[in-house]
Short mmCIF file of C-alpha atoms in Angstrom, two decimals:
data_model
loop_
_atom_site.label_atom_id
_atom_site.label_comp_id
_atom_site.label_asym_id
_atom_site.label_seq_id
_atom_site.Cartn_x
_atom_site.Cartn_y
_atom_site.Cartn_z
CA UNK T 1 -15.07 41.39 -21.77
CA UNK T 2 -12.54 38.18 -21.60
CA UNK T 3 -11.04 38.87 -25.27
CA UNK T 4 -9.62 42.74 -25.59
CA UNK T 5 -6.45 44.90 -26.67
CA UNK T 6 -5.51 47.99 -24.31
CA UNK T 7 -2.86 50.85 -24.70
CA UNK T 8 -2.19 52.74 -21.67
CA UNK T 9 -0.35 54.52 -19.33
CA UNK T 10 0.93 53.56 -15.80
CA UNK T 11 3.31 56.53 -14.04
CA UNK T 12 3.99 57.83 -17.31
CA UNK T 13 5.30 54.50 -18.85
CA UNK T 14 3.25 53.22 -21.87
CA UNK T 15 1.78 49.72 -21.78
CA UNK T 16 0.11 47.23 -23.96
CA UNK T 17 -2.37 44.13 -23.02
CA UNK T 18 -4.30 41.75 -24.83
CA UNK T 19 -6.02 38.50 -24.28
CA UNK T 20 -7.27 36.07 -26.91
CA UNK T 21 -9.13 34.57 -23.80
CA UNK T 22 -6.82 32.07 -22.49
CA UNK T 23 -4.75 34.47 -20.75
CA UNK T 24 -3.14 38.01 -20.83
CA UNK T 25 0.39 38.92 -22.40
CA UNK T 26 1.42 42.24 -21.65
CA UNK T 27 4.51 44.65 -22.74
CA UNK T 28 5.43 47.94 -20.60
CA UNK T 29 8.13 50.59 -22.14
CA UNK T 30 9.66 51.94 -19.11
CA UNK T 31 12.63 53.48 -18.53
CA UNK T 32 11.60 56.44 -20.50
CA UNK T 33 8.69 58.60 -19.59
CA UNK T 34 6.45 59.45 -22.03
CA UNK T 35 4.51 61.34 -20.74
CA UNK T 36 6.55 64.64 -21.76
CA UNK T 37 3.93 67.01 -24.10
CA UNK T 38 5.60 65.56 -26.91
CA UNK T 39 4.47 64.15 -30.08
CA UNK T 40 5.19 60.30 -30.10
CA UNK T 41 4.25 57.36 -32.91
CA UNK T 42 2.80 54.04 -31.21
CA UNK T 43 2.68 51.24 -33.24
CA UNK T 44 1.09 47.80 -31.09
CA UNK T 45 0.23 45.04 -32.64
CA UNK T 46 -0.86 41.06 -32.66
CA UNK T 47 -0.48 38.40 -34.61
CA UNK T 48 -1.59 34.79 -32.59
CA UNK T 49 -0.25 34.99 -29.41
CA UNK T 50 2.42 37.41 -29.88
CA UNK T 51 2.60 41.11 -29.39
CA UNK T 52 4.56 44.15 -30.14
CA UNK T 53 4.48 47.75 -28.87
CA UNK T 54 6.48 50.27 -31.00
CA UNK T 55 7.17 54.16 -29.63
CA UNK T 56 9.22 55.77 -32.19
CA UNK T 57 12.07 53.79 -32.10
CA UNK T 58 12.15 51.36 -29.44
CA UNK T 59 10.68 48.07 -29.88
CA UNK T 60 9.67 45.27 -26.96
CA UNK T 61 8.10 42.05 -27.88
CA UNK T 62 5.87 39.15 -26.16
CA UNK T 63 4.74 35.89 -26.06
CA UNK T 64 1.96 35.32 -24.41
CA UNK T 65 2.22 31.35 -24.93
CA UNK T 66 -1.43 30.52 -24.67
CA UNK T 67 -3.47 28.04 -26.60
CA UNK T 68 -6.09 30.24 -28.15
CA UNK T 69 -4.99 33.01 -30.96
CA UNK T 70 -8.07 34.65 -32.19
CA UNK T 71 -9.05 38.16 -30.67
CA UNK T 72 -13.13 38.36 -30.43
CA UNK T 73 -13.76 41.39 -29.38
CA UNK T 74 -17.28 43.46 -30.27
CA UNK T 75 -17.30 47.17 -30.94
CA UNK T 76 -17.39 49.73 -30.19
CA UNK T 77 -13.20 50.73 -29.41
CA UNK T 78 -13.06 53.61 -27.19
CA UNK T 79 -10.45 56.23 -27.52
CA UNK T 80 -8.83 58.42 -24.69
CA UNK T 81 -10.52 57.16 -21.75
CA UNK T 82 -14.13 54.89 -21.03
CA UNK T 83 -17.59 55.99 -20.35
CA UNK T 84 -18.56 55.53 -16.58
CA UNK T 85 -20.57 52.35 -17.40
CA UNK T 86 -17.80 50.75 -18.87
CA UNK T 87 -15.07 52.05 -16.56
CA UNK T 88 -16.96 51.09 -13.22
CA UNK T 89 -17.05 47.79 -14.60
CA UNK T 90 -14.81 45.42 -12.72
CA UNK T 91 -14.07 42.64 -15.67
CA UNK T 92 -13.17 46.28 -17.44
CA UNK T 93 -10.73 47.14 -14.46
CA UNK T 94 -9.15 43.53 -14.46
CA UNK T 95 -7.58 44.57 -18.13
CA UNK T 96 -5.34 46.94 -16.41
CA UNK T 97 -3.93 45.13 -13.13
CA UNK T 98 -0.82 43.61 -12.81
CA UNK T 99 0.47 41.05 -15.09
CA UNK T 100 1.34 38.42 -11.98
CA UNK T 101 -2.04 39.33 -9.94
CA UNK T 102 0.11 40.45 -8.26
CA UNK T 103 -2.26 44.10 -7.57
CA UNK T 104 -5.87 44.25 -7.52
CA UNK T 105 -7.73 45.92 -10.48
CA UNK T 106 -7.66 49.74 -10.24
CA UNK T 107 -10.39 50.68 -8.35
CA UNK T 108 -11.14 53.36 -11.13
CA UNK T 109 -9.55 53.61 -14.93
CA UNK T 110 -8.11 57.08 -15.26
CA UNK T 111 -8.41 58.52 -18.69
CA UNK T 112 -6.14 59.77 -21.48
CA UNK T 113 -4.70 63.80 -20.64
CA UNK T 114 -3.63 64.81 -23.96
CA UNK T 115 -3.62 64.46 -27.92
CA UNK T 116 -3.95 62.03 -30.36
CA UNK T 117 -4.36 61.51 -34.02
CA UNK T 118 -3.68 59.49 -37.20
CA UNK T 119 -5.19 56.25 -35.69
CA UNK T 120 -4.63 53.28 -38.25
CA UNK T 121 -6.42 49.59 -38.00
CA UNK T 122 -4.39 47.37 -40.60
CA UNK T 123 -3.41 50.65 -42.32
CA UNK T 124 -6.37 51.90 -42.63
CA UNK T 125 -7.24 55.67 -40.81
CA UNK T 126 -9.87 55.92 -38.47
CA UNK T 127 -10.94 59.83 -38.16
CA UNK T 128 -12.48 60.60 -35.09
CA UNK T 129 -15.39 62.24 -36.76
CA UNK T 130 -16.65 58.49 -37.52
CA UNK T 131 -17.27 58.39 -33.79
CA UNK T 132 -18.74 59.73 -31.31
CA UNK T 133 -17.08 62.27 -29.27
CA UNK T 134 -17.79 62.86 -25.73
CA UNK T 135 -16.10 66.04 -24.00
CA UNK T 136 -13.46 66.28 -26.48
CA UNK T 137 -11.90 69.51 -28.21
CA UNK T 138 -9.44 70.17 -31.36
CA UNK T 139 -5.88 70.11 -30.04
CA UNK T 140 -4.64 74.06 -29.21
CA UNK T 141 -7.40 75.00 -31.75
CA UNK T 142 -6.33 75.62 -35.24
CA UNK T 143 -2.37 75.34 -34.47
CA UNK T 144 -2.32 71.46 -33.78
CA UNK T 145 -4.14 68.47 -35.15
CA UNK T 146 -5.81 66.18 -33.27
CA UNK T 147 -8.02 65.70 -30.40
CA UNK T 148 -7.27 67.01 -27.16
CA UNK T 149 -8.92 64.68 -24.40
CA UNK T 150 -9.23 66.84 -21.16
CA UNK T 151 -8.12 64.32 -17.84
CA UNK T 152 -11.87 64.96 -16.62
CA UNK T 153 -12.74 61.95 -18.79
CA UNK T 154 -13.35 62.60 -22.66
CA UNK T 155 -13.19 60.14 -25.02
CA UNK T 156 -14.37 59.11 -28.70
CA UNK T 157 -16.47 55.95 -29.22
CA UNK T 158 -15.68 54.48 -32.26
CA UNK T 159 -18.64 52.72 -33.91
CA UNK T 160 -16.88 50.95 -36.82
CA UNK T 161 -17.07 47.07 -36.78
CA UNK T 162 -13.74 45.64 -36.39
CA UNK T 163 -12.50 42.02 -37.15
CA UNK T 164 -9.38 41.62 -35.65
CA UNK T 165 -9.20 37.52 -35.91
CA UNK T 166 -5.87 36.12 -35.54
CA UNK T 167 -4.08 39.76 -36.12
CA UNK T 168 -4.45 43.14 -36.06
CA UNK T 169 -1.93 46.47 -35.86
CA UNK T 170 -3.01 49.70 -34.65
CA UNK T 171 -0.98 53.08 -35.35
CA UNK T 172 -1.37 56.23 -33.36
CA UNK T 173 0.15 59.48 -32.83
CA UNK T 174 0.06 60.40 -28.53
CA UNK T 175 0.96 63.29 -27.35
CA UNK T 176 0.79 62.93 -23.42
CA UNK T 177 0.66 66.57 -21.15
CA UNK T 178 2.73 66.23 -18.42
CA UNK T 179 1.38 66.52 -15.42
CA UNK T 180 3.44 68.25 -12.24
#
């Protein structure tokens, strides 16, 4: 639970954390909500200590300027949202506090409302029917692709051992539902 990579929301702004267990570097897109029942591509990636989140077509870098570089994480990846063993788990919660401590951890992890589809590890697509899904439907049935995770907490659990070592770059289509 030290080592990890996280995409995620925060008040509708998109955000992107990792830690190669010396310490956390951390991008957040704001300034646009996107969180708008739109379609959008997210590209985030790592190579060593630097990171880059990609949302169609703005790009934000970091440098996390720590001494260790290789991610060790363990599957499985989870997709949408957490199960309730893994989201009550406060070294789980720490991923998503603030970048200067600033905040405690959340005192729950709220999952994915939405869509997604096409995810991509190093190019290489990772259909949801390789996992398994938990609570999870077909977006707006046969007129959309992709999986539609419901805010009550669906997600897929992805059982594919992944190596992520020094770098790794993961592609996915979101498609948020805005929420009034």
């Amino acid at each position: 639970n030290i080592d990890f990579v996280s995409l995620f929301f925060v008040n509708g702004n998109l955000h992107f954390a990792f830690d190669c267990g010396s310490g956390r570097g951390k991008i957040e897109m704001t300034g646009k909500n996107y969180n708008d029942n739109l379609w959008h591509t997210v590209v985030f990636s790592r190579k060593g200590s630097n990171g880059e989140l990609r949302v169609d077509d703005e790009v934000k870098t970091v440098n996390a300027n720590k001494k260790t570089s290789a991610l060790n994480v363990v599957s499985p990846i989870y997709l949408g949202g957490l199960p309730d063993s893994v989201a009550m788990n406060l070294s789980a919660r720490n991923h998503f506090r603030s970048e200067n401590n600033s905040h405690q951890a959340p005192s729950r992890v709220v999952p994915f409302f939405g869509c997604l589809r096409n995810f991509k590890i190093q190019g290489v697509e990772q259909p949801f029917s390789s996992g398994k899904a938990f609570d999870v439907v077909p977006c707006q049935g046969n007129v959309e692709f992709g999986t539609f995770f419901h805010y009550s907490g669906g997600y897929v659990q992805m059982e594919d051992d992944v190596r992520v070592d020094k770098r790794v770059e993961m592609h996915i289509s979101i498609k948020p539902r805005k929420t009034e």
